Short mmCIF file of C-alpha atoms and ligand atoms in Angstrom, two decimals:
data_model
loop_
_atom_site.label_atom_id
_atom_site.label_comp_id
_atom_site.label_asym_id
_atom_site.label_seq_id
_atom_site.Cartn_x
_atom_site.Cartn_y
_atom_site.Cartn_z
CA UNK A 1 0.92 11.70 24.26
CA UNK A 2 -2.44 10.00 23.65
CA UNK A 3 -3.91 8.79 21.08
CA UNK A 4 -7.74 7.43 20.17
CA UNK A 5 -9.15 5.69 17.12
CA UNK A 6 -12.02 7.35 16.53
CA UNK A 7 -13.54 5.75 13.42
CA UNK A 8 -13.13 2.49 11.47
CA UNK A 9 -13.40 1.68 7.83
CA UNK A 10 -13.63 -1.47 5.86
CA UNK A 11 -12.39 -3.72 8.92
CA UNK A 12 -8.58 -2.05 9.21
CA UNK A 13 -8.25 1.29 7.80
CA UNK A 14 -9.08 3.83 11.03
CA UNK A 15 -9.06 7.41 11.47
CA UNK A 16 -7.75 8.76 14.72
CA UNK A 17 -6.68 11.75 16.64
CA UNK A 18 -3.00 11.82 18.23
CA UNK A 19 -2.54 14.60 21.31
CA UNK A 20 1.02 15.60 21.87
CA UNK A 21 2.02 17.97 25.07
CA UNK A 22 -1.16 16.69 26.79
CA UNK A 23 -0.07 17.97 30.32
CA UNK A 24 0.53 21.28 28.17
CA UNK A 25 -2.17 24.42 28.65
CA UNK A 26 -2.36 24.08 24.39
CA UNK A 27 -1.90 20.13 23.24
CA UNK A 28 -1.24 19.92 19.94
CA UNK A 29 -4.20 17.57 18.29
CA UNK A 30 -3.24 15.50 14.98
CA UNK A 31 -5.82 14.11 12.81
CA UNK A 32 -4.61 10.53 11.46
CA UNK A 33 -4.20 9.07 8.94
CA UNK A 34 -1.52 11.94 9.06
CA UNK A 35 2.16 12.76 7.32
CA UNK A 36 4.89 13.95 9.40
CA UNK A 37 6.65 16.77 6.91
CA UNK A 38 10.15 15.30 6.32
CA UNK A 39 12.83 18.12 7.46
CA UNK A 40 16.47 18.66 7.56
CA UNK A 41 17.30 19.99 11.48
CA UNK A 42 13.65 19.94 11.98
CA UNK A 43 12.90 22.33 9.00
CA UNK A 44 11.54 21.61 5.66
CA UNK A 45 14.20 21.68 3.02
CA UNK A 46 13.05 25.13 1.87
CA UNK A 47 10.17 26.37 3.89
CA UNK A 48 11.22 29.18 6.45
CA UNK A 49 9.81 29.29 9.61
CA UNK A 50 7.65 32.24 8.29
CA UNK A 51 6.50 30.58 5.67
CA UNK A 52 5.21 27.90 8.00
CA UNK A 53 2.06 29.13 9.61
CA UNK A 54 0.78 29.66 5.30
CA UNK A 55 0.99 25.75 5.63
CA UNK A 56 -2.48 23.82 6.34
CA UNK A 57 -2.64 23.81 10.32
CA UNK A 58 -2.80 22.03 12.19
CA UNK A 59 -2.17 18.77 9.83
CA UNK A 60 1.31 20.18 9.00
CA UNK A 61 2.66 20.72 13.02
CA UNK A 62 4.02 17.11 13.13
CA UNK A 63 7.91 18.00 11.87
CA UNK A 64 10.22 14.71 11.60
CA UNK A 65 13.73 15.09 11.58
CA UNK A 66 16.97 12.99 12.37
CA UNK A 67 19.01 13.06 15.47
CA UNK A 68 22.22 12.47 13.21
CA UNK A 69 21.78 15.30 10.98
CA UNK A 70 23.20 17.49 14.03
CA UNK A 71 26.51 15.44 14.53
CA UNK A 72 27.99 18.07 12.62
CA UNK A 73 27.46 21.02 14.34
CA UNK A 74 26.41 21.76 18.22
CA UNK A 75 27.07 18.98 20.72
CA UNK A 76 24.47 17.16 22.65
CA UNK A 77 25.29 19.42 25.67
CA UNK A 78 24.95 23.04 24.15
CA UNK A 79 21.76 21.76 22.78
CA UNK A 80 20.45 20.58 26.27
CA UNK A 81 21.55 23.92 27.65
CA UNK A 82 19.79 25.53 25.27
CA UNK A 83 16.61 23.56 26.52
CA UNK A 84 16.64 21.14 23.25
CA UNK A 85 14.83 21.71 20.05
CA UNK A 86 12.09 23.38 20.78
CA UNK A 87 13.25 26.08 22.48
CA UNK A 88 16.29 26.31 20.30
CA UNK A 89 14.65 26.39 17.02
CA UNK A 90 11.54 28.54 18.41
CA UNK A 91 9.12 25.37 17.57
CA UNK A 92 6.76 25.76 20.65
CA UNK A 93 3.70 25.09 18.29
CA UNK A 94 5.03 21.98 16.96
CA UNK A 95 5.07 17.99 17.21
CA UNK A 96 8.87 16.99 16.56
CA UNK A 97 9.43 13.18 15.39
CA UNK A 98 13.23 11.88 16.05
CA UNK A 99 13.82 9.21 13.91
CA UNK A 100 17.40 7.95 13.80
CA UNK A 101 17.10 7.27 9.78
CA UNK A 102 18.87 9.19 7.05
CA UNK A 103 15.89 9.68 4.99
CA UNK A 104 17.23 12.26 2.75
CA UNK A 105 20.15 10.17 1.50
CA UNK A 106 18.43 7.39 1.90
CA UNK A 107 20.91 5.27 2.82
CA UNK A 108 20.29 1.46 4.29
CA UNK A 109 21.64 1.62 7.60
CA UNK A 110 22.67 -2.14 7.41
CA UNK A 111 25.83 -1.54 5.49
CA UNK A 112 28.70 -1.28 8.62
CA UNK A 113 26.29 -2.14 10.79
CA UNK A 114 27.70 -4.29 13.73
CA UNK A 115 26.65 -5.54 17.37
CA UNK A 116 27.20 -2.72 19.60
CA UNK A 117 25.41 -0.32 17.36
CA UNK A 118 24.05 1.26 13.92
CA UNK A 119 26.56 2.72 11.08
CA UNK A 120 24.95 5.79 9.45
CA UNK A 121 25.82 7.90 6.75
CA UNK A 122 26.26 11.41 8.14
CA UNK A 123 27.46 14.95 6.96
CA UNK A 124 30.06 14.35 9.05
CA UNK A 125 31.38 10.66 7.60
CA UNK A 126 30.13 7.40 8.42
CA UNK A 127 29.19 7.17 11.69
CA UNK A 128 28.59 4.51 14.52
CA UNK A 129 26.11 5.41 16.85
CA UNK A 130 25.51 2.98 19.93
CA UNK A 131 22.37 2.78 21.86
CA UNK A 132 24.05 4.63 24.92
CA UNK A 133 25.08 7.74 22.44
CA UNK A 134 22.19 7.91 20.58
CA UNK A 135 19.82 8.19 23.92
CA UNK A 136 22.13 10.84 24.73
CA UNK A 137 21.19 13.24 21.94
CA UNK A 138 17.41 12.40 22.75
CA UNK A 139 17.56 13.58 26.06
CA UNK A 140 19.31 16.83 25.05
CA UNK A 141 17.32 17.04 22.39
CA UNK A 142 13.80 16.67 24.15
CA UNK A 143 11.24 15.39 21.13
CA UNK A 144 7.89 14.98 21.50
CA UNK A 145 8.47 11.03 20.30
CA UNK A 146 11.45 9.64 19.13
CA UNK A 147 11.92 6.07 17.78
CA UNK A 148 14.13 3.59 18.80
CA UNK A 149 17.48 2.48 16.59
CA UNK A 150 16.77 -0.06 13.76
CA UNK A 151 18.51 -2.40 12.10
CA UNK A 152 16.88 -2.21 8.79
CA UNK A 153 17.70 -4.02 5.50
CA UNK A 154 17.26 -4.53 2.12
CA UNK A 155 14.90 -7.32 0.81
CA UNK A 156 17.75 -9.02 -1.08
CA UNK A 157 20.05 -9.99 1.91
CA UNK A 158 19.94 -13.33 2.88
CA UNK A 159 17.07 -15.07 5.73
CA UNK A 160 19.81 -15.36 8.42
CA UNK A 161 21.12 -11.57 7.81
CA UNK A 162 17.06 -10.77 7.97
CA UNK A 163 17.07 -12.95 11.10
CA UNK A 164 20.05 -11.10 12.52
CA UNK A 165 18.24 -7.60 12.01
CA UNK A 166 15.13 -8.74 13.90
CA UNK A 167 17.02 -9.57 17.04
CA UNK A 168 19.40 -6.17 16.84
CA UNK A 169 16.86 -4.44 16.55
CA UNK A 170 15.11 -5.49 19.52
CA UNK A 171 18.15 -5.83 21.24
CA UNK A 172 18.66 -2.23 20.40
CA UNK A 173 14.92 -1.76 21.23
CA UNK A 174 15.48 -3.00 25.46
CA UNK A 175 18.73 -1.08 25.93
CA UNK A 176 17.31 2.22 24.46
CA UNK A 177 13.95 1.54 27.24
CA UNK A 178 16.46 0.83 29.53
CA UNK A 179 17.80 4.32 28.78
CA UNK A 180 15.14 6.18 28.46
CA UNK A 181 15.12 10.20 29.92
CA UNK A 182 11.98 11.53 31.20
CA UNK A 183 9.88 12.81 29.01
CA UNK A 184 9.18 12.05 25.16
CA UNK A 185 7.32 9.10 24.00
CA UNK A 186 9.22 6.03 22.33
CA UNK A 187 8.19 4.50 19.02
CA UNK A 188 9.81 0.64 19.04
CA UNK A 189 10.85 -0.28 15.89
CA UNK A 190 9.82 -2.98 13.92
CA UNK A 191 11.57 -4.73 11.28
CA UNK A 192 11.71 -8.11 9.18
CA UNK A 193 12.31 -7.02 5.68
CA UNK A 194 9.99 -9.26 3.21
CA UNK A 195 9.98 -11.94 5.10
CA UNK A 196 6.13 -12.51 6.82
CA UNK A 197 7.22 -15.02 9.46
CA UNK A 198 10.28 -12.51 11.03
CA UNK A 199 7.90 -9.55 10.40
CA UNK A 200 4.98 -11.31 12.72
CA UNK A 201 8.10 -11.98 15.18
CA UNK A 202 9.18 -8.60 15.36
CA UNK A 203 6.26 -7.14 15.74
CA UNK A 204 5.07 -9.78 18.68
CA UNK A 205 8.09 -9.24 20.53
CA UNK A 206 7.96 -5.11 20.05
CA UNK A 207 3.95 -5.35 21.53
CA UNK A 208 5.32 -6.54 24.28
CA UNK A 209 7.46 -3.71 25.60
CA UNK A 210 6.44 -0.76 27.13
CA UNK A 211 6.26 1.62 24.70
CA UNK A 212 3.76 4.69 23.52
CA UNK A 213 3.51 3.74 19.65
CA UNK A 214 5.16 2.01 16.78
CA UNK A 215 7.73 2.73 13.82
CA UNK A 216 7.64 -0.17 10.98
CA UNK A 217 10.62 0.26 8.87
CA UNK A 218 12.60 -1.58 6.08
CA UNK A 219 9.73 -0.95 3.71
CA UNK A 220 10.92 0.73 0.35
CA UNK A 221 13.86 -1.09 0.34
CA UNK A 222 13.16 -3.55 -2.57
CA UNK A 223 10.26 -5.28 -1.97
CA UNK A 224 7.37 -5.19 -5.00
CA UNK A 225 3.59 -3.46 -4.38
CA UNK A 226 2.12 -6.91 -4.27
CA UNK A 227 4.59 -8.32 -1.32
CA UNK A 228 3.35 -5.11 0.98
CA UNK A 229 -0.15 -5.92 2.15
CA UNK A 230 1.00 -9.24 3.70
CA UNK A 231 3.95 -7.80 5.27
CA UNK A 232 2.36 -4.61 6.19
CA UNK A 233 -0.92 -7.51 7.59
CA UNK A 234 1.42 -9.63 9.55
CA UNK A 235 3.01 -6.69 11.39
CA UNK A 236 -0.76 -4.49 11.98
CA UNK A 237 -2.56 -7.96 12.94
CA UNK A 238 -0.15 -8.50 15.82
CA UNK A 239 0.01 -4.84 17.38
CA UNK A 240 -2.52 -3.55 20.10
CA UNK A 241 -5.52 -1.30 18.48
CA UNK A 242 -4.79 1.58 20.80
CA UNK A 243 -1.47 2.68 20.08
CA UNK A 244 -0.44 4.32 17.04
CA UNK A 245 1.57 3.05 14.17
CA UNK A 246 3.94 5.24 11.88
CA UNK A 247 5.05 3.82 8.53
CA UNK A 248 8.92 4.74 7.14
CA UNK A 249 9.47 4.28 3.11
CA UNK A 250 6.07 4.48 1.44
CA UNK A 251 5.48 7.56 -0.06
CA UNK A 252 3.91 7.36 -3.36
CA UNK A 253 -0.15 7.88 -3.32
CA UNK A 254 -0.89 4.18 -4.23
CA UNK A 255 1.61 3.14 -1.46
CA UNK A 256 -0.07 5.68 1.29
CA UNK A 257 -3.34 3.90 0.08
CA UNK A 258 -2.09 0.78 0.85
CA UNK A 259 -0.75 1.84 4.30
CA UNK A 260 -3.91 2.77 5.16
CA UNK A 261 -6.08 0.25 4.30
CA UNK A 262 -3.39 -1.87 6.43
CA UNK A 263 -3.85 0.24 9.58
CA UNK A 264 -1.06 2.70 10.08
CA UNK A 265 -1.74 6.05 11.27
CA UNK A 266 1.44 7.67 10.52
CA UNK A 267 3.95 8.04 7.44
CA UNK A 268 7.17 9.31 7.53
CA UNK A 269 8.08 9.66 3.78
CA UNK A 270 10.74 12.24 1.79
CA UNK A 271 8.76 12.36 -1.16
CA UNK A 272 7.95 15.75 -1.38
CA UNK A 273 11.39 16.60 -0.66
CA UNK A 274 12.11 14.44 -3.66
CA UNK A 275 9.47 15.89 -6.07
CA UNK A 276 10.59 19.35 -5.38
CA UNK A 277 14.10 19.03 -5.35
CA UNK A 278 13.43 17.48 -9.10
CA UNK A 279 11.16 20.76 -9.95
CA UNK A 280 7.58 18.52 -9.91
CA UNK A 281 4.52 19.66 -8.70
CA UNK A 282 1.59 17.03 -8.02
CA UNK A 283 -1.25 17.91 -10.21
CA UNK A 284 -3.29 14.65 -9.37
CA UNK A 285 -6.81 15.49 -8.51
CA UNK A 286 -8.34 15.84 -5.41
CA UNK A 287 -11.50 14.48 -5.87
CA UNK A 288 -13.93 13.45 -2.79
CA UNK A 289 -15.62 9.84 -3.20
CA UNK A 290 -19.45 10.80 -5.04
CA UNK A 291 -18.23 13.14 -6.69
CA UNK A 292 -18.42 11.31 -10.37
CA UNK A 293 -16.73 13.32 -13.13
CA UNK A 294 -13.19 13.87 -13.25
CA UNK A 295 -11.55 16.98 -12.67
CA UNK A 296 -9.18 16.79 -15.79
CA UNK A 297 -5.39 17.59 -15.66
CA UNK A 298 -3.72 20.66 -16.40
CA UNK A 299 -1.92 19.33 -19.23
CA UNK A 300 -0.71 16.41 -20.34
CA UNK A 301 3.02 17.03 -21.46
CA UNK A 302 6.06 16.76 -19.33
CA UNK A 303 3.35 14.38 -16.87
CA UNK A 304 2.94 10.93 -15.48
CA UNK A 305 -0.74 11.59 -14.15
CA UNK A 306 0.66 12.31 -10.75
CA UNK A 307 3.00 15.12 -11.24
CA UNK A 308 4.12 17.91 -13.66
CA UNK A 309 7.59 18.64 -14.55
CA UNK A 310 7.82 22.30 -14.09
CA UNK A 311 10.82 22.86 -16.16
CA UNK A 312 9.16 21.58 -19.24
CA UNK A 313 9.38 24.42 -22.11
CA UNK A 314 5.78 23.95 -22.48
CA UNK A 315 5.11 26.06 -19.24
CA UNK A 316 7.49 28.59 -20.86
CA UNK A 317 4.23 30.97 -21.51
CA UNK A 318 1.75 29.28 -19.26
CA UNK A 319 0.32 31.98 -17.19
CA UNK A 320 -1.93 29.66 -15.11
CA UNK A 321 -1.66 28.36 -11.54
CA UNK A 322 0.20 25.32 -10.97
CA UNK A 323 -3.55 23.77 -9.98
CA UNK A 324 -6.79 25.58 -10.63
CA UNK A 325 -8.55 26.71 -7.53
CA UNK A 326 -6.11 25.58 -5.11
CA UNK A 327 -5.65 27.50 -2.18
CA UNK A 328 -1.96 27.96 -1.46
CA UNK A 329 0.11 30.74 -1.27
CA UNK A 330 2.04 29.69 -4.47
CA UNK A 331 -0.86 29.15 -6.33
CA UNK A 332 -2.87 32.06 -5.47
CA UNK A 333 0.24 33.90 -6.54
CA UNK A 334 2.20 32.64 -8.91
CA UNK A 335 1.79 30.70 -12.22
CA UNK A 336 3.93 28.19 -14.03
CA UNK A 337 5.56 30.55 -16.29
CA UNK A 338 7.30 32.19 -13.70
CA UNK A 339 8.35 29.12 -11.78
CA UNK A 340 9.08 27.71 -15.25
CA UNK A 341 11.73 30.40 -15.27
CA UNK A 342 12.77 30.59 -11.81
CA UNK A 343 13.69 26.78 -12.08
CA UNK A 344 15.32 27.47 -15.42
CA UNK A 345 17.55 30.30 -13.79
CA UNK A 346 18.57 28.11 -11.28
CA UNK A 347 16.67 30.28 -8.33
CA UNK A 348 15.57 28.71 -4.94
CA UNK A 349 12.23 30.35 -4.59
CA UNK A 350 11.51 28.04 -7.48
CA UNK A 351 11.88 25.27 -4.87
CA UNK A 352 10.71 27.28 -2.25
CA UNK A 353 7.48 27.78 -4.34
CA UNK A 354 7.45 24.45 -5.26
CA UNK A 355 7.54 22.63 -1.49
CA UNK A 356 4.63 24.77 -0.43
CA UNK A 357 2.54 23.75 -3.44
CA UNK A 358 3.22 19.88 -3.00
CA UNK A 359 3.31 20.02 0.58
CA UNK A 360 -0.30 21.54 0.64
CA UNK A 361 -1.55 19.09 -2.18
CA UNK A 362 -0.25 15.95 -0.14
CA UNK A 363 -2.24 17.39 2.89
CA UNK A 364 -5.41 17.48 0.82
CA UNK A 365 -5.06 14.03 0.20
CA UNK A 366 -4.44 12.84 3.57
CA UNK A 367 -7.75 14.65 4.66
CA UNK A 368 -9.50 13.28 1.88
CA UNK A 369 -8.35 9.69 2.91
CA UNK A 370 -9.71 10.64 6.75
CA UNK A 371 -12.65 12.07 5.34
CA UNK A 372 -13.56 8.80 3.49
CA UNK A 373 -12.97 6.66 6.07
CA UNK A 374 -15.21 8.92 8.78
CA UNK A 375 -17.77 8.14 6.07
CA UNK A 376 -16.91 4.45 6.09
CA UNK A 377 -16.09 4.77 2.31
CA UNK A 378 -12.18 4.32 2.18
CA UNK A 379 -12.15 1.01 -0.17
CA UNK A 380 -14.56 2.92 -2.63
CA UNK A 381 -12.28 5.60 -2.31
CA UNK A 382 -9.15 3.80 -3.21
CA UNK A 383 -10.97 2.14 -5.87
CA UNK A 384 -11.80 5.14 -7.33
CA UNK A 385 -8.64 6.90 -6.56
CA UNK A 386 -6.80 3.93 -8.47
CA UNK A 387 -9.43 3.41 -11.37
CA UNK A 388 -9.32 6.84 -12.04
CA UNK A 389 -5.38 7.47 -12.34
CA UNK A 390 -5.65 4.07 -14.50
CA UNK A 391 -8.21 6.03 -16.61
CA UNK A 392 -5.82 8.99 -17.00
CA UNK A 393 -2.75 6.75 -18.22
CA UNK A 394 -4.93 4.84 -20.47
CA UNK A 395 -5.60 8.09 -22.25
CA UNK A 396 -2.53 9.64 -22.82
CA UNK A 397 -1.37 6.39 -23.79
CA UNK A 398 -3.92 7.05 -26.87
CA UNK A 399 -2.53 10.31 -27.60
CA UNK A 400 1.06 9.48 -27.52
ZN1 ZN B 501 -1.14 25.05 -4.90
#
């Protein structure tokens, strides 16, 4: 892997380009900022893998998936005799991101968590993994990068419990280098919940190891909007330049915005899954910094400015695309009538539909974001990102 910050923008926020399978005749180049698409066995919830390719390329080749959701079926052995994921899963073209977090439950890891290793909640029961086990699935498994075990927690456990998951986690951090197969890059985690002074710690001790890049979790765990930018500051202002950093729990535009202007690269976030699975589609425009007027939204009713609830009886008869002159496949095909009904009759290609949209909107914004800050425009692009959405809620407001 190698990675090179290519522009800056407003001191912090940077724009980069990550190279996976360097030593490969076809490396895979990454444009940061960047999401990795949140997966189940390294597949999108609903998106086969021949509806893959119709996603936006190659922005949507970084997959992320977790090592535990495979306790259930082949072991670690089969899997390396298969020759691991990629080969398995016919994913030749693709980045895959092991990261031992159960995003789509969403479970914090800390409850059960003890010394030797990290409790997670798993298809199969709750499950203790140990550093030695967990290396063990990453060298059968053979990801691009995979990221260390974390002890993460919520914000409302008490300083010497926050203390406690700093050193685990580093602890974990030195016996999973000291494990390490050949092959695959490791991502040390980074910890400290919403406290600034164990965040700094963590992330000084991390910089210190020998490792390709950085995963900062325990962030969307309780802590408010206004907290972030310090912790996300103390963590970014003590990590070398040249090494990429991926984010874990901010999903939401506002929070991606505030990522960035921090200085991560990377975010590893389940919101489309979450969106989808709830029959949304984000509707919030896509509008490049100078370009003054806003693009209005599609409606108003069954929205909160960012998204559209797709089952809302309004859309019953609405024979338009989800958003105007968008270029996916669902919306160059379908219209919100018919996923209207095909949400209504309880039918997955409503979801199917559904992931493709949002996945393909969330992609325009991340090349928006890298777009501004190429330009050297980010901050004027949050602002107006922000003011803008402000604008929209202001107004409906009125009409309510
Ligand atoms: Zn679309």
């Amino acid at each position: 892997m190698q990675y090179a910050v290519k522009a800056w923008s407003n001191g912090t926020a940077r724009a980069g380009v990550l190279q996976l399978g360097s030593s490969c005749p076809c490396p895979l180049e990454i444009e940061t900022p960047s999401l990795l698409l949140p997966t189940r066995k390294c597949l999108p919830r609903f998106i086969s893998p021949d509806l893959l390719p119709s996603l936006p390329s190659p922005d949507s080749r970084l997959l992320q998936f977790s090592p535990l959701h495979f306790l259930e079926g082949l072991s670690t052995q089969t899997i390396s005799n298969l020759g691991g994921l990629h080969q398995m899963l016919c994913l030749h073209e693709y980045g895959l991101v092991a990261v031992p977090r159960d995003s789509i439950q969403c479970l914090p890891a800390s409850e059960g968590t003890n010394k030797v290793g990290a409790s997670f909640e798993t298809p199969c029961g709750r499950c203790l993994i140990k550093p030695k086990e967990y290396m063990e699935m990453i060298s059968s498994m053979r990801p691009d990068i995979w990221v260390t075990l974390a002890d993460e927690v919520p914000t409302w456990v008490s300083a010497k419990r926050n203390s406690s998951s700093v050193d685990r986690t580093i602890r974990w951090l030195d016996e999973c280098i000291a494990l390490r197969p050949l092959g695959g890059d490791i991502f040390g985690s980074i910890v400290g919940g919403a406290n600034v002074q164990q965040r700094q710690l963590c992330a000084e001790e991390v910089a210190k190891r020998n490792v390709s890049g950085y995963w900062i979790g325990g962030f969307g765990l309780g802590e408010s909007m206004d907290e972030r930018p310090a912790l996300l500051k103390a963590v970014c202002d003590n990590l070398p330049e040249e090494k990429p950093r991926l984010v874990c729990g901010l999903g939401l535009p506002e929070e991606v915005l505030q990522g960035v202007a921090a200085g991560i690269d990377l975010f590893d976030t389940t919101y489309i899954y979450h969106i989808t699975i709830g029959g949304f589609a984000l509707t919030f425009p896509l509008d490049k910094i100078g370009v003054s007027e806003l693009i209005p939204y599609s409606s108003d009713i069954g929205s909160d400015q960012t998204k559209i609830n797709l089952r809302a009886t309004v859309y019953r008869k609405d024979t338009t695309p989800v958003v105007q002159n968008c270029s996916c496949y669902t919306c160059k095909n379908h219209t919100k009538a018919y996923i209207n009904h095909l949400l209504n009759v309880h039918e997955m290609l409503a979801q199917i539909l559904l992931e493709i949209h949002n996945t393909h909107h969330f992609l325009g914004f991340f090349h928006l974001i890298r777009e501004a800050i190429k330009e050297g425009k980010f901050e004027q692009f949050r602002e107006k990102f922000i003011h803008d959405r402000r604008e929209h809620l202001a107004a409906s407001a009125v009409h309510v």
